[in-house]
C-alpha positions as a LaTeX table, in Angstrom:
\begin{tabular}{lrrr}
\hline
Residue & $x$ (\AA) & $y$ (\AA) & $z$ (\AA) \\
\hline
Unk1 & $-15.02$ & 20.16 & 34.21 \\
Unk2 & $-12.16$ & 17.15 & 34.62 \\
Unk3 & $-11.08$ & 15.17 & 31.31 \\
Unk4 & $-13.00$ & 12.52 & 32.82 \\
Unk5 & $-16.28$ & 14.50 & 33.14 \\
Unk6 & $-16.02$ & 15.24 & 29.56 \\
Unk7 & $-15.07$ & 11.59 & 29.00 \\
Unk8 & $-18.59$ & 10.68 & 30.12 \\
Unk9 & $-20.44$ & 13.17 & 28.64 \\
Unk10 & $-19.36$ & 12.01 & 25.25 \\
Unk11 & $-19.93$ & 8.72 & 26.03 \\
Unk12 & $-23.44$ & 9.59 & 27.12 \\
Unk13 & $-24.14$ & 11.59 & 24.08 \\
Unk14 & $-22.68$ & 8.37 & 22.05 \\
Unk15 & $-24.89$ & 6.13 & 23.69 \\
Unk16 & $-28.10$ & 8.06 & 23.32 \\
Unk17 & $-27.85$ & 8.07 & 19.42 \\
Unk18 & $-30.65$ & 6.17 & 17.62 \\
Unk19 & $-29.07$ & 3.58 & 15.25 \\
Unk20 & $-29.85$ & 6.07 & 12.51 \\
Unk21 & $-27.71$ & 8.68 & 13.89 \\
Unk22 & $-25.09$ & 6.64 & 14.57 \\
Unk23 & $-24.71$ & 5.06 & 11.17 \\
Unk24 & $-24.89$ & 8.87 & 9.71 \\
Unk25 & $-21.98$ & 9.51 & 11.78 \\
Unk26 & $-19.84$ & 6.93 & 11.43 \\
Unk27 & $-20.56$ & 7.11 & 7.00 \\
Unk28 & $-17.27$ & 7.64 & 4.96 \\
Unk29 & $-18.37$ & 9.25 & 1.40 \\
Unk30 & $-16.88$ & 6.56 & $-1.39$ \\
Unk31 & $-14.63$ & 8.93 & $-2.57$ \\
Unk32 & $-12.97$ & 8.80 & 1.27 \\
Unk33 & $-13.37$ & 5.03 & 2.06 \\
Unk34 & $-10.15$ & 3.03 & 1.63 \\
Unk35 & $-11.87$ & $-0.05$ & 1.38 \\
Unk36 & $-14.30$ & 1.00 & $-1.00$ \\
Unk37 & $-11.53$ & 2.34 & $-3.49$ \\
Unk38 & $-9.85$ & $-0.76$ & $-2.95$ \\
Unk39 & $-12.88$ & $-2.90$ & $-4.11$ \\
Unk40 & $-13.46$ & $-0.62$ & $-7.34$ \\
Unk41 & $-9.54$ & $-0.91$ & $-8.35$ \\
Unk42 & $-10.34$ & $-4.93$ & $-7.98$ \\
Unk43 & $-13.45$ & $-4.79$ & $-9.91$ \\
Unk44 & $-11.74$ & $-2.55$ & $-12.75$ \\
Unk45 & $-8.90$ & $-5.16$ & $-12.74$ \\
Unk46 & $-10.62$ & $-8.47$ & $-12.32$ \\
Unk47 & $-13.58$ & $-7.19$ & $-15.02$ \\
Unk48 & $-10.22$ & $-6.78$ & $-17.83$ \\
Unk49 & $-8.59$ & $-10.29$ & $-16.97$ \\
Unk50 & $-12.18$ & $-11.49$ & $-17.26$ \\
Unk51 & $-12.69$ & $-10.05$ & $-20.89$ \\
Unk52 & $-9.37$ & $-10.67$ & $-22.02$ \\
Unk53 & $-10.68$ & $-13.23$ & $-24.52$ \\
Unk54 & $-12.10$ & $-10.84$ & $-26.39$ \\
Unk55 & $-10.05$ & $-7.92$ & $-26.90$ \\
Unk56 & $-7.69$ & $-7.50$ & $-29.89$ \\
Unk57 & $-3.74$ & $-8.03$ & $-29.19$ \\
Unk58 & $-2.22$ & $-5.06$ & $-28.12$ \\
Unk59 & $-5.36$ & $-3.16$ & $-26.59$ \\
Unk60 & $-4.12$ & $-0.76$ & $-23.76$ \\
Unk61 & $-5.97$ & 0.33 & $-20.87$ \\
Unk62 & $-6.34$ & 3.14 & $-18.19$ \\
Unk63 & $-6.27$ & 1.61 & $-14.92$ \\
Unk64 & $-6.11$ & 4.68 & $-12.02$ \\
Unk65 & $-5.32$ & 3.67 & $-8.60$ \\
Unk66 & $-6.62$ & 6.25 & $-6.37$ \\
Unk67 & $-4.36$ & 8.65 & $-4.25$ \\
Unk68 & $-6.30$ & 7.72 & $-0.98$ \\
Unk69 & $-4.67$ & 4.52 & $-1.69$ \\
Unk70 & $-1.32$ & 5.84 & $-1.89$ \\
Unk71 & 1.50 & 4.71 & 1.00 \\
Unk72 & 1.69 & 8.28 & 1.93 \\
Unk73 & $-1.47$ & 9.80 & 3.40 \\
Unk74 & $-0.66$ & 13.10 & 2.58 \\
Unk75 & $-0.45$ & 12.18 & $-1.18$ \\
Unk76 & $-2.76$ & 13.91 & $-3.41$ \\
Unk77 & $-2.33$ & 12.32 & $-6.79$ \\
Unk78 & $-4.05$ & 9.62 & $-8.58$ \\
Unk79 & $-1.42$ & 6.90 & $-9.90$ \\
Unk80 & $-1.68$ & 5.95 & $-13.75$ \\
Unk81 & $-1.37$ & 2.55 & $-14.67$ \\
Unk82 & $-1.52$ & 1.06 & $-18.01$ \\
Unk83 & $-2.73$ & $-2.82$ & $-18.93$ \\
Unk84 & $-1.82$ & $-3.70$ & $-22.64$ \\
Unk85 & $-3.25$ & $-7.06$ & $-23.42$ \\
Unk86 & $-0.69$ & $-9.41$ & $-24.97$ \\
Unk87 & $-2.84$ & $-11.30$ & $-26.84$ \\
Unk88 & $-2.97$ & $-14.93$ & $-24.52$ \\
Unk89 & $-5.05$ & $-13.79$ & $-21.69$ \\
Unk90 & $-2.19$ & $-11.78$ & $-19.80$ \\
Unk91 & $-1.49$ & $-7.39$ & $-19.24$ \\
Unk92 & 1.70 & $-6.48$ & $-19.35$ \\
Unk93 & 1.75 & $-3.75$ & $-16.77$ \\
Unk94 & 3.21 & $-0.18$ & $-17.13$ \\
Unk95 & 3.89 & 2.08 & $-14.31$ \\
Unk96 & 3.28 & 5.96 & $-14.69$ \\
Unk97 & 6.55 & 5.90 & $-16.60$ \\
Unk98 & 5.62 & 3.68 & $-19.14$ \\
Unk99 & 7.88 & 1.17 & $-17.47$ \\
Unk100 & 6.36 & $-2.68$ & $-17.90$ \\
Unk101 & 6.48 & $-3.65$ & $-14.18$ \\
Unk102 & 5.04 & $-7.39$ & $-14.60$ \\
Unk103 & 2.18 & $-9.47$ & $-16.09$ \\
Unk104 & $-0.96$ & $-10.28$ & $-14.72$ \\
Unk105 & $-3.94$ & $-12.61$ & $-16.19$ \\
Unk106 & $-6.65$ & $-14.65$ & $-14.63$ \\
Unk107 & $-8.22$ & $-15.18$ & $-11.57$ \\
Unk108 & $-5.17$ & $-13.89$ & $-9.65$ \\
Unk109 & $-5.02$ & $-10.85$ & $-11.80$ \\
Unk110 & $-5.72$ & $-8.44$ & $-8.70$ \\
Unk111 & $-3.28$ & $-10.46$ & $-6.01$ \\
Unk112 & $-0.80$ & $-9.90$ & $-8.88$ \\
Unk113 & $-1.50$ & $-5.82$ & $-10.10$ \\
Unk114 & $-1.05$ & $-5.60$ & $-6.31$ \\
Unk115 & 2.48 & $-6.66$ & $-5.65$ \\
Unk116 & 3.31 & $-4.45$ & $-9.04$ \\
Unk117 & 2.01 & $-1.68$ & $-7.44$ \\
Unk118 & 3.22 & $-2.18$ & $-3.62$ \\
Unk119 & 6.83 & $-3.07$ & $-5.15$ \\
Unk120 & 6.24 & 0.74 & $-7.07$ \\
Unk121 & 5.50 & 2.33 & $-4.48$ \\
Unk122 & 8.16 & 1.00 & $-2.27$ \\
Unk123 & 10.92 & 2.24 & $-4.48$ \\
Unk124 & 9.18 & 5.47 & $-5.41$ \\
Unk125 & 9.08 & 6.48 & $-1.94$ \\
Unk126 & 12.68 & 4.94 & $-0.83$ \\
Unk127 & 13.71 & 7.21 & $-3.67$ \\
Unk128 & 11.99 & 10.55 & $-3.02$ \\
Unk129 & 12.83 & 9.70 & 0.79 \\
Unk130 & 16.88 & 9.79 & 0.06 \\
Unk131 & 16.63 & 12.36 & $-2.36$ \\
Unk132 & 15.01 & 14.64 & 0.67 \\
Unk133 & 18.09 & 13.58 & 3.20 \\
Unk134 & 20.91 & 13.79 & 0.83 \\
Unk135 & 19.26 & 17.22 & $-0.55$ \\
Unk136 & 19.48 & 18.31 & 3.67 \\
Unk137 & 15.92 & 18.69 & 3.54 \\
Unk138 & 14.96 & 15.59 & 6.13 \\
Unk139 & 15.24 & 16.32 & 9.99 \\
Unk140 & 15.64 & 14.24 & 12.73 \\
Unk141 & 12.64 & 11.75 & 12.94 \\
Unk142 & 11.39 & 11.82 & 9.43 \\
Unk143 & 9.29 & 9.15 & 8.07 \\
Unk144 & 9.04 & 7.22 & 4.68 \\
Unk145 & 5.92 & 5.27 & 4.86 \\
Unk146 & 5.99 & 2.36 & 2.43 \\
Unk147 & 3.47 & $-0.17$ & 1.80 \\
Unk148 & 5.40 & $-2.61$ & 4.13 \\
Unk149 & 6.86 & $-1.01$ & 6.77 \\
Unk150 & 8.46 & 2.77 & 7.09 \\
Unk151 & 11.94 & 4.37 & 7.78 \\
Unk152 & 13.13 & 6.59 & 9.72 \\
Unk153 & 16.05 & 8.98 & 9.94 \\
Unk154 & 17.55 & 8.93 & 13.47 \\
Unk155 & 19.13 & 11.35 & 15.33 \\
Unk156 & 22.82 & 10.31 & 14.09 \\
Unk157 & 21.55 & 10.28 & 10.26 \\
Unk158 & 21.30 & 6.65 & 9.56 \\
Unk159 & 17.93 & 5.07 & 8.50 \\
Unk160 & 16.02 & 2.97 & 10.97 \\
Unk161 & 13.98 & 0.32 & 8.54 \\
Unk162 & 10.72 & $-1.05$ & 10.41 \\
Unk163 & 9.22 & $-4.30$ & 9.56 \\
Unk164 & 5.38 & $-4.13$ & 8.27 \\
Unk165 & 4.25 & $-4.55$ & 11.54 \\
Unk166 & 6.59 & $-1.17$ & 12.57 \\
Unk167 & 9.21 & $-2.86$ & 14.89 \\
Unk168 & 12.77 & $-2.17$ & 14.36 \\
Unk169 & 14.40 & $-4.67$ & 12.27 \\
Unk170 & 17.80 & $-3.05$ & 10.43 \\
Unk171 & 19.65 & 0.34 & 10.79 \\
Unk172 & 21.37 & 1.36 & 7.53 \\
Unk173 & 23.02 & 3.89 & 5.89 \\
Unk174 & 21.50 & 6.31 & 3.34 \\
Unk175 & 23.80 & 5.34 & 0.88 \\
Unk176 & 23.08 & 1.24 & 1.51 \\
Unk177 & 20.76 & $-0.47$ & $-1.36$ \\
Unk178 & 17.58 & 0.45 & 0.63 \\
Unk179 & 15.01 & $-1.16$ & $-1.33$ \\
Unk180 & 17.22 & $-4.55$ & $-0.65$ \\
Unk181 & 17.29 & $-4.15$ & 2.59 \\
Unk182 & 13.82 & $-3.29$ & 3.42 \\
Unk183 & 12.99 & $-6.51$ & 0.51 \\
Unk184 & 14.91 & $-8.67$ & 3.09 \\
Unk185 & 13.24 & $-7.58$ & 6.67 \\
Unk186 & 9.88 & $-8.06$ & 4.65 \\
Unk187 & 11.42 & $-11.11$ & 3.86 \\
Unk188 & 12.50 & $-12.46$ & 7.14 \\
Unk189 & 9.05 & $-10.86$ & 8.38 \\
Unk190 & 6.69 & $-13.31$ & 6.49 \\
Unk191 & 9.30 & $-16.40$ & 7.27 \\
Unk192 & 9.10 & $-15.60$ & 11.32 \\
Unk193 & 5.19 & $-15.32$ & 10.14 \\
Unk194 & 4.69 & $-18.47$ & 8.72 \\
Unk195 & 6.54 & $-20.00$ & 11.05 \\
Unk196 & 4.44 & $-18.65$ & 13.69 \\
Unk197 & 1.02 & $-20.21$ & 12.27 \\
Unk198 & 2.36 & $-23.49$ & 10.95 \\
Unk199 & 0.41 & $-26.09$ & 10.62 \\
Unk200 & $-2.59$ & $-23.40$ & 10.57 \\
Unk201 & $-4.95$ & $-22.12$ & 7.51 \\
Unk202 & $-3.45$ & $-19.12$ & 8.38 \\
Unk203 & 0.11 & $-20.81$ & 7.21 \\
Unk204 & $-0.32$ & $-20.59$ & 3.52 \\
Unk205 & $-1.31$ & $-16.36$ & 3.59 \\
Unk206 & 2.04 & $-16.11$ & 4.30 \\
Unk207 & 3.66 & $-17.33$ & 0.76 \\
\hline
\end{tabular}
């Protein structure tokens, strides 16, 4: 039987399936959903910027953002965050380190926890990511996915930096101020962006 036979036959086998069927095979357990993680780390978030009014100055809180949420897919642990309320409506935010990373407070709280967290991640895994080259451990072709964009080491061992929509923007050195330069092609990214849909709704999602 040709690839195209079995092409078919799948198809065939696809398009037979009562709607039940196919909504049992195409269900993602919670746990396993991206978007469904996502929309529990919002309502964690949004639920303590909502209460803030009434907690006492000071009060810390667990806020865990999932692993399947992680730039890396192959990532298997969850990330610790911790939210102490300053006592006028605003977290200051702590990264597993205990490092305060930013504020957030309001209606925005969410938008906000998520550039703490994608500017984390970024430099976690631009850090582990030279460690592995410089340590010899990184071959030819080696990726560091990051929230925006990736790298990649090339064949002559400089760093290819990809813009978040994965074409080549910059070639550096392992030793340049990585986290700068991938900062400025996300940079340059959202300006080409926004000028692309100016004068559209779509204009301001670019800020």
């Amino acid at each position: 039987m040709s690839f195209e036979d079995d092409r078919e036959e799948a198809m065939d086998s696809f398009n037979d399936m009562s709607p039940a069927e196919l909504e049992e095979l195409l269900h993602v357990e919670p746990e396993f959903d991206p978007e469904h993680q996502i929309e529990m780390l919002r309502e964690e978030v949004e639920s303590l910027a909502y209460d803030a009014d009434v907690l006492d100055d000071g009060a810390t809180f667990e806020v865990v953002e999932k692993a399947l949420l992680h730039p890396d897919p192959l990532w298997e642990e969850d990330t610790v965050w911790w939210f102490e309320y300053d006592g006028d409506e605003g977290f200051a935010v702590r990264d597993p380190e205990g490092t305060v990373r930013g504020e957030v407070e309001g209606e925005d709280a969410f938008d906000q926890f998520g550039e703490i967290a994608s500017e984390y991640h970024r430099e976690e895994q631009i850090r582990r990511f030279k460690a592995r080259v410089k340590a010899g451990r990184a071959d030819e072709g080696e990726m560091c996915l990051l929230p925006n964009g990736k790298l990649e080491l090339t064949e002559d061992g400089m760093v290819a930096v990809f813009d978040p929509q994965r074409e080549l923007a910059e070639v550096a050195h392992i030793d340049d101020p990585l986290d700068e330069i991938v900062v400025g092609v996300i940079d340059d990214w959202k300006q080409q962006m926004r000028a692309k849909y100016a004068g559209t709704p779509m204009e301001e999602h670019w800020d």
